[in-house]
mmCIF file of C-alpha atoms in Angstrom:
data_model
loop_
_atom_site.group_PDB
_atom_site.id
_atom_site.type_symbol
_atom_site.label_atom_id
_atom_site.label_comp_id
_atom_site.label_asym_id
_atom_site.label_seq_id
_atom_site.Cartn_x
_atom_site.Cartn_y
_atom_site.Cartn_z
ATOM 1 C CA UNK A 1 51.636 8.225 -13.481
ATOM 2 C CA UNK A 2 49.642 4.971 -11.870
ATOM 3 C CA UNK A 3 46.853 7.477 -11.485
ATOM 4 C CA UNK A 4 46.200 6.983 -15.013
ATOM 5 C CA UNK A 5 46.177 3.100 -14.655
ATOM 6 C CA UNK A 6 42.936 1.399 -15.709
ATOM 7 C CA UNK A 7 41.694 -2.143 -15.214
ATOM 8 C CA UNK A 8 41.337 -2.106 -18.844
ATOM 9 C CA UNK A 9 44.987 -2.255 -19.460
ATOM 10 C CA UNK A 10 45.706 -4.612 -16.890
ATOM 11 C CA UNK A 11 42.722 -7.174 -18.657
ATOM 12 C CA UNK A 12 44.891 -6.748 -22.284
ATOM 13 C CA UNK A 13 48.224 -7.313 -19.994
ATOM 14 C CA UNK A 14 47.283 -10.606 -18.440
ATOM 15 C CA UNK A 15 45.336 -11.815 -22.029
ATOM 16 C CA UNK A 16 48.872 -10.932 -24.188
ATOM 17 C CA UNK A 17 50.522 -13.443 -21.563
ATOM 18 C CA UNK A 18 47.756 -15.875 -21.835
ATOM 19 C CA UNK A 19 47.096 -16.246 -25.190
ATOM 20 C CA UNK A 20 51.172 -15.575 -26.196
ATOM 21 C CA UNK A 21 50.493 -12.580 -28.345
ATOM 22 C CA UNK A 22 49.514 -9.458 -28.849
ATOM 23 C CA UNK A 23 47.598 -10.137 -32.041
ATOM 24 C CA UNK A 24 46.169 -13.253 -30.082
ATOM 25 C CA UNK A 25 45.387 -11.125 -26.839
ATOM 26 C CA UNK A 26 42.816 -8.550 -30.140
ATOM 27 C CA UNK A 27 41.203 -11.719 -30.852
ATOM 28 C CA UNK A 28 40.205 -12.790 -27.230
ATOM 29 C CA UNK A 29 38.842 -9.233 -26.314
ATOM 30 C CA UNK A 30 37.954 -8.253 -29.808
ATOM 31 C CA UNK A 31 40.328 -5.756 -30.167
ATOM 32 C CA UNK A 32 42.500 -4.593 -32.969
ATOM 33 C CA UNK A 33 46.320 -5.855 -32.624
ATOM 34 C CA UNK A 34 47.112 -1.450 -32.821
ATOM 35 C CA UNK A 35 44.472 -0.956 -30.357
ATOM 36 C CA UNK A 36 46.480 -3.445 -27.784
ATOM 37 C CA UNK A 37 49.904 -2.187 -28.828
ATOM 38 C CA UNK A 38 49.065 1.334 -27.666
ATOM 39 C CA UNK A 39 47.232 0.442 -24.637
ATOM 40 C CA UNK A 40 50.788 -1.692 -23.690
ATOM 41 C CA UNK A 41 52.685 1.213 -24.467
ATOM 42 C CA UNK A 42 50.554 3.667 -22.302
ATOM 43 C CA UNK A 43 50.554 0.798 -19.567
ATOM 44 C CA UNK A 44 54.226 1.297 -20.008
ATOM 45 C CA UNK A 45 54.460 4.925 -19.701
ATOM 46 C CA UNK A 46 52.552 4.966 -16.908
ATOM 47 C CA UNK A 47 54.449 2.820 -15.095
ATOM 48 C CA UNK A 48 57.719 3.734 -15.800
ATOM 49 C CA UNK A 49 58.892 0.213 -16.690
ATOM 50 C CA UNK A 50 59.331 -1.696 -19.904
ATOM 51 C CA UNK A 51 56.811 -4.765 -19.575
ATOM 52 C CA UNK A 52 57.583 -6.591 -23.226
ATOM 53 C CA UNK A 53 61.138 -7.174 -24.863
ATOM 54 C CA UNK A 54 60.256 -6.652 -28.394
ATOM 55 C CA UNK A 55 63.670 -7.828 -29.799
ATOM 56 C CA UNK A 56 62.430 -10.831 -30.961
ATOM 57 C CA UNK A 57 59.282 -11.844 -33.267
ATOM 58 C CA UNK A 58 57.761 -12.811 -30.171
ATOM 59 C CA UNK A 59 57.501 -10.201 -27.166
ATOM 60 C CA UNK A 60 58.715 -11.802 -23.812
ATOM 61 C CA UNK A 61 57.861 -10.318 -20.573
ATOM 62 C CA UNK A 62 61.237 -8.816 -19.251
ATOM 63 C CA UNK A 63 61.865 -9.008 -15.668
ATOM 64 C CA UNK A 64 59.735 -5.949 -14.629
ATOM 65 C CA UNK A 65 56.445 -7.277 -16.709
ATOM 66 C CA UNK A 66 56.742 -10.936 -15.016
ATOM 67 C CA UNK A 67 56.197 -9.861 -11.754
ATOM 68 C CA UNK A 68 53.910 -6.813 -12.402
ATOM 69 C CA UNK A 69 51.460 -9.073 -14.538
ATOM 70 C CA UNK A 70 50.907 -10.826 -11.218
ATOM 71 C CA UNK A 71 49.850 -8.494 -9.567
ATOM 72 C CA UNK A 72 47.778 -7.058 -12.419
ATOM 73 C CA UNK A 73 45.983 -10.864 -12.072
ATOM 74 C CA UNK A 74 45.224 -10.745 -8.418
ATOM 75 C CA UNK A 75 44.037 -6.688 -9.224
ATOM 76 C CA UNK A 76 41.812 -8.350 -11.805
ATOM 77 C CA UNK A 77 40.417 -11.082 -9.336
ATOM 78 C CA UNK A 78 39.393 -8.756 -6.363
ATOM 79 C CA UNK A 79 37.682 -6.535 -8.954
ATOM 80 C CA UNK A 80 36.073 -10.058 -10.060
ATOM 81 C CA UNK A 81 35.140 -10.677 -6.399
ATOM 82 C CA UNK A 82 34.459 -7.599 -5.814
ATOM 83 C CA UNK A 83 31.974 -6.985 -8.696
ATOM 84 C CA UNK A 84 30.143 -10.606 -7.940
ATOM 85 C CA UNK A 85 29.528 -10.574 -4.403
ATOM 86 C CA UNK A 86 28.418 -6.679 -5.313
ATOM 87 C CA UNK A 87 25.499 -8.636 -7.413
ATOM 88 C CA UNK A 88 24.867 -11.200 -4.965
ATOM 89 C CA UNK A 89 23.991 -8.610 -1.955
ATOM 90 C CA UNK A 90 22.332 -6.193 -4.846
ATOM 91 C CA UNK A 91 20.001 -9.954 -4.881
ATOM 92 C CA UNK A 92 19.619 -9.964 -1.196
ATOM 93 C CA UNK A 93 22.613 -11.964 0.285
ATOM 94 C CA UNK A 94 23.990 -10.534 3.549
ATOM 95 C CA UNK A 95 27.181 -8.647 3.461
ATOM 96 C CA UNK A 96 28.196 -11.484 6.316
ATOM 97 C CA UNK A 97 26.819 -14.166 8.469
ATOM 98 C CA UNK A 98 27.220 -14.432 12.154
ATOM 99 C CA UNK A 99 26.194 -17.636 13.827
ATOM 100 C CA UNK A 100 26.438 -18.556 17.836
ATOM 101 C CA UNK A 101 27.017 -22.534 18.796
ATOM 102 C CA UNK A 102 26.734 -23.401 21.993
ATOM 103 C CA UNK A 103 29.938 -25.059 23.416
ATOM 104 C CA UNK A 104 28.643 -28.668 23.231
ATOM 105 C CA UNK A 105 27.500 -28.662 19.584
ATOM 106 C CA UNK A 106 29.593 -31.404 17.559
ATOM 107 C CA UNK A 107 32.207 -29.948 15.092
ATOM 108 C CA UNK A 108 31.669 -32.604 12.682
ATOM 109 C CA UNK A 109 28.146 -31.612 12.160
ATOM 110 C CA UNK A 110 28.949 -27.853 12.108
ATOM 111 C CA UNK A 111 31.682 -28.453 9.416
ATOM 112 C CA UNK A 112 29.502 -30.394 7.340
ATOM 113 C CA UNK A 113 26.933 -27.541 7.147
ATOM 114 C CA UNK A 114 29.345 -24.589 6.548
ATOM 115 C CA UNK A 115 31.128 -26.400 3.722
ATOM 116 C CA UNK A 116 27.651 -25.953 1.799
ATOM 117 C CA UNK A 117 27.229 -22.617 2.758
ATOM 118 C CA UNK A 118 30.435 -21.946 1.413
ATOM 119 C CA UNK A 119 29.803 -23.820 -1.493
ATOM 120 C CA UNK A 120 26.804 -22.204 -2.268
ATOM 121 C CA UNK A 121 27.784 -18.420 -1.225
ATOM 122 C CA UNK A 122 31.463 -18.667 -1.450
ATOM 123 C CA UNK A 123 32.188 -14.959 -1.009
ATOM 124 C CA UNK A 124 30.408 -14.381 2.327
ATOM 125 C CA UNK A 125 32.033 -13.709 5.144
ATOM 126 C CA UNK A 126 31.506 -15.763 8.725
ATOM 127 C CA UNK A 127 31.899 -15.077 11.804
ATOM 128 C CA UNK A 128 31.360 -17.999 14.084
ATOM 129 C CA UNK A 129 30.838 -17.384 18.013
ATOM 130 C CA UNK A 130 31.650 -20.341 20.641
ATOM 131 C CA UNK A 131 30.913 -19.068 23.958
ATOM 132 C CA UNK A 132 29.396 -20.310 27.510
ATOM 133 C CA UNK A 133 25.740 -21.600 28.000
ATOM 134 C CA UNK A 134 23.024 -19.191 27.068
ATOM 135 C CA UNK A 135 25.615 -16.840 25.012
ATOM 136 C CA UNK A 136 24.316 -18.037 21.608
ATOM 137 C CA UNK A 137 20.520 -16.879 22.599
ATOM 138 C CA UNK A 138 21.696 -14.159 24.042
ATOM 139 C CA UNK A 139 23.472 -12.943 20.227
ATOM 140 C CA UNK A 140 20.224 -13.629 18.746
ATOM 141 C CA UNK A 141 18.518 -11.552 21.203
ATOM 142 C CA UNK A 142 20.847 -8.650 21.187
ATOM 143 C CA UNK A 143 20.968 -8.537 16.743
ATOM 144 C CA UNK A 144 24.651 -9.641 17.220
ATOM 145 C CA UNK A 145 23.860 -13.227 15.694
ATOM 146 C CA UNK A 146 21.613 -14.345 13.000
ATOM 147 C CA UNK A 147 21.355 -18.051 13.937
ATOM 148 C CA UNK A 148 22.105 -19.544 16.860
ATOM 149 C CA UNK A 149 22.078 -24.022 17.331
ATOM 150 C CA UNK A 150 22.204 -24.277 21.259
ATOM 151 C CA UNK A 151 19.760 -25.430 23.980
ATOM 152 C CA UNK A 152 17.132 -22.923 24.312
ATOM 153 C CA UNK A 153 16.022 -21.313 27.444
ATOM 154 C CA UNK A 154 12.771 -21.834 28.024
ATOM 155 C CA UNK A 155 11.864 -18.575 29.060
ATOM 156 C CA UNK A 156 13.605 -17.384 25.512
ATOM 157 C CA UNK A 157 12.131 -13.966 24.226
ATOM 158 C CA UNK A 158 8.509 -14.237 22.183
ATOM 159 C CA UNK A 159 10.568 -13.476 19.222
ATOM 160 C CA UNK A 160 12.755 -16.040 19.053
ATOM 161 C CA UNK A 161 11.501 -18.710 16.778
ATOM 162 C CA UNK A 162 13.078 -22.345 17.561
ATOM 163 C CA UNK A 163 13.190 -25.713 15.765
ATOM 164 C CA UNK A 164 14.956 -29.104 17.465
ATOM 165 C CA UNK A 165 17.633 -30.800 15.890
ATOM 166 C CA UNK A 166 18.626 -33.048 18.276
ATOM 167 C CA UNK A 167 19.298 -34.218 21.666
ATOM 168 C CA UNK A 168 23.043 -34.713 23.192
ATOM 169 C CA UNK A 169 23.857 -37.314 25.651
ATOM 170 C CA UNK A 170 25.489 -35.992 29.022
ATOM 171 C CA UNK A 171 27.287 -38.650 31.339
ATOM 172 C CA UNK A 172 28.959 -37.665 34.880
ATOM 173 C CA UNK A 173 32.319 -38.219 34.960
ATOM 174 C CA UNK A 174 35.528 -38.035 37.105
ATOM 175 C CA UNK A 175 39.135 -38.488 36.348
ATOM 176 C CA UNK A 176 41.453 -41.995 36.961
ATOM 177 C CA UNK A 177 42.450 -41.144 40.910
ATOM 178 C CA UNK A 178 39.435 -38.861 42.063
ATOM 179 C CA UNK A 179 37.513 -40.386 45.384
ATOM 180 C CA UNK A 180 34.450 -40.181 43.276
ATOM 181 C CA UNK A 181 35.541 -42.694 40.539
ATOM 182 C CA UNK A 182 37.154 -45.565 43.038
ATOM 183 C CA UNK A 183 33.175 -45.996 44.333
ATOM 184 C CA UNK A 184 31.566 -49.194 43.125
ATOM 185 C CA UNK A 185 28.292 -48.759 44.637
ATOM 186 C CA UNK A 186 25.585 -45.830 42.969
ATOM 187 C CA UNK A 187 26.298 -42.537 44.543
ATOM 188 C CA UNK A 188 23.867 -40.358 46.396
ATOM 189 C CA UNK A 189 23.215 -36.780 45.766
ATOM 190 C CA UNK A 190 25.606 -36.087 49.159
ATOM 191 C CA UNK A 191 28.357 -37.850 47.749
ATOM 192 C CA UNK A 192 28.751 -35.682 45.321
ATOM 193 C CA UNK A 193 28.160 -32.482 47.017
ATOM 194 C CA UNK A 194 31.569 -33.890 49.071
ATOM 195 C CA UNK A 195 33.971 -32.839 45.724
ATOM 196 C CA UNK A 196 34.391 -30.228 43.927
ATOM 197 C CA UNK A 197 32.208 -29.663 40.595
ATOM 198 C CA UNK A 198 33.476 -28.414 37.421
ATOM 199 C CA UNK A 199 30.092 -26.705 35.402
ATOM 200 C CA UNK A 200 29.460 -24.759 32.053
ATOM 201 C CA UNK A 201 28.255 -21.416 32.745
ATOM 202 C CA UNK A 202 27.118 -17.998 31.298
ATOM 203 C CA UNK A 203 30.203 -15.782 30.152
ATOM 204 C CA UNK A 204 28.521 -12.787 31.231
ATOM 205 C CA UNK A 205 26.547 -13.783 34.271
ATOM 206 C CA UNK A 206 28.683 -15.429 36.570
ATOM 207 C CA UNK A 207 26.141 -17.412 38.719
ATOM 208 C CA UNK A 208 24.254 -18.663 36.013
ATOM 209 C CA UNK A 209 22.863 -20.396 33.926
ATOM 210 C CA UNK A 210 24.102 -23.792 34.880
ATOM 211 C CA UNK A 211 22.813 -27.456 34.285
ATOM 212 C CA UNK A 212 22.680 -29.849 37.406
ATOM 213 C CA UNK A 213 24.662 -28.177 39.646
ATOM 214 C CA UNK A 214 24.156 -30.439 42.711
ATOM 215 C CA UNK A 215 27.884 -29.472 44.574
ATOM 216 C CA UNK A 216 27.876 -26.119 47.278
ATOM 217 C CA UNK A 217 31.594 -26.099 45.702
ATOM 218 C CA UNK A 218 31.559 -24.864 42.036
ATOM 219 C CA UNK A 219 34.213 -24.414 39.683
ATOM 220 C CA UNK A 220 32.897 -22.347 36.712
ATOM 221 C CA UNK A 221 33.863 -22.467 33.052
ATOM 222 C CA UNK A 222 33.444 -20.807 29.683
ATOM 223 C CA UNK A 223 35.161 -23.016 27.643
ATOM 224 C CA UNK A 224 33.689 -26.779 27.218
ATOM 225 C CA UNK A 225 37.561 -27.910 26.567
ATOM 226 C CA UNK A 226 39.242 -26.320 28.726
ATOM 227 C CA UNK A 227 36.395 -27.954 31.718
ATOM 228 C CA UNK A 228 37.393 -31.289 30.140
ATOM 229 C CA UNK A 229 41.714 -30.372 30.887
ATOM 230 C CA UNK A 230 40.572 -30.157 34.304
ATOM 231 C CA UNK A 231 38.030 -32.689 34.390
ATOM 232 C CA UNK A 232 41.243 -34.655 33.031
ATOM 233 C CA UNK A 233 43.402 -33.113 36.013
ATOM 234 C CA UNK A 234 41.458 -34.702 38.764
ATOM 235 C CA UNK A 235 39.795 -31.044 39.896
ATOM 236 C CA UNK A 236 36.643 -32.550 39.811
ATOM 237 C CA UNK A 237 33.821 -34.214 38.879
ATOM 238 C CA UNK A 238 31.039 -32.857 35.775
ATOM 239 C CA UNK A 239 28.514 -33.496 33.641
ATOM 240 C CA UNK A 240 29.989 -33.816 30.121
ATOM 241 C CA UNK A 241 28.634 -34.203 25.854
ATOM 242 C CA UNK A 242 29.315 -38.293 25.993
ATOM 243 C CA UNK A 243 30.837 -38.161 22.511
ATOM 244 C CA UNK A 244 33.547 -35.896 23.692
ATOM 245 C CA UNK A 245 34.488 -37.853 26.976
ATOM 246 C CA UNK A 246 33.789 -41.891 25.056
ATOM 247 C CA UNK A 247 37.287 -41.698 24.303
ATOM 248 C CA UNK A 248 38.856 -41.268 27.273
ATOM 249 C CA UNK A 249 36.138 -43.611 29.246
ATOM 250 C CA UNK A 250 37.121 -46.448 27.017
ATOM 251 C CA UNK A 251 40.741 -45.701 27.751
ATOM 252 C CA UNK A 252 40.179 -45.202 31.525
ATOM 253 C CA UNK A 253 41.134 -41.627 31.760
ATOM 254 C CA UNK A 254 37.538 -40.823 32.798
ATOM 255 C CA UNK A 255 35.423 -43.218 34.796
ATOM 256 C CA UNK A 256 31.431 -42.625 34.415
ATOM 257 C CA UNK A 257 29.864 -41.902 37.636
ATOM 258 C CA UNK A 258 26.795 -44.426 38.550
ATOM 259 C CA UNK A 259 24.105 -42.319 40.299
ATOM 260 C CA UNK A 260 21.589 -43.704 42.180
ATOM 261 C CA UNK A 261 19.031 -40.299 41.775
ATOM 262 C CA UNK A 262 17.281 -40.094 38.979
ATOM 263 C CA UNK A 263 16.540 -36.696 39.575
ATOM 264 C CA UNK A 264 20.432 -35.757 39.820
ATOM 265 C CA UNK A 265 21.196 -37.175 36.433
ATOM 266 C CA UNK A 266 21.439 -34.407 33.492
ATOM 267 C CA UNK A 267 20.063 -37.313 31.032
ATOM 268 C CA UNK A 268 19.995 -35.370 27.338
ATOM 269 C CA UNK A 269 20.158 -31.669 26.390
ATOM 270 C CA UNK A 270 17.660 -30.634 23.118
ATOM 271 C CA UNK A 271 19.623 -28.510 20.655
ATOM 272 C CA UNK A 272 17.767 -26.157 18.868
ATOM 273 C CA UNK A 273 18.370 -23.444 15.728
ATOM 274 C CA UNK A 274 17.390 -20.574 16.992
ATOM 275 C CA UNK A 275 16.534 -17.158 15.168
ATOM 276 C CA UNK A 276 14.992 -13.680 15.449
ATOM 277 C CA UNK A 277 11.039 -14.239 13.834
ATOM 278 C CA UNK A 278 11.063 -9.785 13.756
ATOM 279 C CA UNK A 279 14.204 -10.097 11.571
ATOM 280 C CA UNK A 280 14.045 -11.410 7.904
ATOM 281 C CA UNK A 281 17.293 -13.479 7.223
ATOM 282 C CA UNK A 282 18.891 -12.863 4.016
ATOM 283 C CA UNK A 283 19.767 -15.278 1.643
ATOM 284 C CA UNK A 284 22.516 -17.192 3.649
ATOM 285 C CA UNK A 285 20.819 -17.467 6.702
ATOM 286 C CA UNK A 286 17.826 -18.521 4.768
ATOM 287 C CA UNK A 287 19.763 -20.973 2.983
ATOM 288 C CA UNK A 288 21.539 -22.844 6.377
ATOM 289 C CA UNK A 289 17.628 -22.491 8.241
ATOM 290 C CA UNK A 290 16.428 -24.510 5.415
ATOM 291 C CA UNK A 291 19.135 -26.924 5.201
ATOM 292 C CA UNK A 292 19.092 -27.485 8.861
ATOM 293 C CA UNK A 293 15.064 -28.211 8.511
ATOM 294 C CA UNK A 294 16.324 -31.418 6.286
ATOM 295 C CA UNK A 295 16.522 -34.999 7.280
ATOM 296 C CA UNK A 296 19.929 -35.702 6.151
ATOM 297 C CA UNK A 297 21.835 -33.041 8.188
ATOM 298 C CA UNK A 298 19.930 -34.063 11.026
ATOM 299 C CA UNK A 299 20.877 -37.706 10.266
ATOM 300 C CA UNK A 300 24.983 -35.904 10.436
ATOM 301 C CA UNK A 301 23.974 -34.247 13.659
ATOM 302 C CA UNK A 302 23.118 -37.569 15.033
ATOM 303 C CA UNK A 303 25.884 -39.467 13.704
ATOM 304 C CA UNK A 304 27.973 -36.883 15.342
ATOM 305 C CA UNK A 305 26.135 -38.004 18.698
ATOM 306 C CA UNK A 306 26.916 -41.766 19.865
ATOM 307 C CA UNK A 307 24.721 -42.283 22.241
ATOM 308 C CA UNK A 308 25.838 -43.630 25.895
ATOM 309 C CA UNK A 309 23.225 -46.586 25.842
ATOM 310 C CA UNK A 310 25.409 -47.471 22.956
ATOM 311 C CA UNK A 311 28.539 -48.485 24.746
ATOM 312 C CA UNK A 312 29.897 -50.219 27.806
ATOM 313 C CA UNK A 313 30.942 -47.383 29.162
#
């Protein structure tokens, strides 16, 4: 019956194929070569299936044995996972990590941060949140999130405690063909209230939170790529992260609006990690705050970040 299958058994399976025998497979686990005959033959029993062909000098795996020892090795690694990242949280690591990123973080600099963590923990489990402006704080507010890199609010919570990482260049922008982008001249804040504009906003509060909105006529979006598909389709006109729009300036998909305000111009958003000071973070969490306090990932943040001044854009 499998009932009376033990990991034990499976262990002296996978070592007989390993180390070619079964007197081999008693040296490895310290075993004698009787002791490993009869646990083979009670594997067997169990089973209902004849793992070894013992015609020869040498037992062969028949048929049957070739593909059960595979699945007796990925039984033995879960158990293997299962029994380290068991230790790990027994030594304070999370059972998983939840971050929130604003939608204008860079990727690179995201990637390059989460391929330590995984290096370092490689058995946690992440679950990453992109959503509108202000959902990240929000997460850290509600518990839902650990750590959150967005721009903070500031009117954030007394609890949340908040370190800078950065700054991200915003440039206005209209598509090849829009009325906006054929002007020469610096446009006034009336100009643009003429067209329609395309803005980031909350995903739960529909009027709000948005940066610069100087148009009566608002098109609202969650997601920062989809706004850029339209931005792209000539719906409008929008603030937008320079290093995701440089591409398509220098190809003249998108033309960069000259404004003559000052005031109108969204200049440079501060990105901050964000966190809950009333919660301690485990392990993980502690690991990515501390990595993220560290000159060289916020020298990848920034190289993530071409500034506009930069290029002739």
């Amino acid at each position: 019956m499998l009932t009376q299958l033990t990991l034990d058994q499976l262990r002296i399976l996978a070592s007989i194929v390993d180390e070619g025998s079964f007197s081999a497979a008693g040296r490895r686990l310290g075993r004698v070569q009787s002791a490993i005959s009869h646990a083979v033959r009670n594997l067997e029993e169990a089973n209902g299936v004849t793992l070894f062909d013992r015609s020869s000098r040498r037992p062969e795996l028949t048929a049957e044995g070739r593909v059960l020892v595979e699945q007796a090795r990925r039984v033995l690694a879960q158990v293997d996972t299962y029994e380290r990242m068991a230790g790990a949280m027994a030594a304070g690591l999370e059972p998983q990590l939840t971050i929130a990123i604003d939608p204008f973080v860079p990727t690179p600099a995201v990637i390059d941060l989460l391929a330590g963590l995984r290096q370092a923990f490689p058995d946690i489990a992440v679950t990453l949140y992109t959503e509108g402006i202000g959902a990240a704080e929000r997460r850290i507010v509600s518990g839902s999130a650990i750590i959150g890199i967005c721009a903070l609010n500031p009117f954030a919570p007394v609890t949340v405690q908040a370190f800078r990482i950065g700054s991200i260049d915003m440039v206005p922008v209209a598509a090849k063909g829009h009325p906006l982008a054929g002007k020469a001249a610096p446009l006034e804040p009336e100009d643009l209230a003429e067209h329609v504009q395309l803005v980031l906003t909350d995903p739960l509060e529909s009027t709000g939170p948005n940066f610069n909105v100087v148009s009566p006529t608002v098109w609202r979006f969650v997601d920062i790529g989809r706004r850029l598909d339209f931005l792209l389709g000539g719906f409008g006109w929008g603030f937008m992260p320079h290093y995701l729009v440089r591409e398509h300036i220098a190809a003249g998909r998108l033309f960069k609006l000259a404004l003559s305000d000052a005031n109108v111009l969204l200049g440079a958003i501060d990105v901050s990690v964000i966190h809950d000071r009333s919660r301690t973070p485990g392990r993980a969490a502690q690991w990515l705050l501390t990595k993220m306090r560290e000159p060289d990932w916020h020298e990848t943040f920034a190289y993530s970040l071409p500034k506009s001044a930069d290029a002739k854009l």
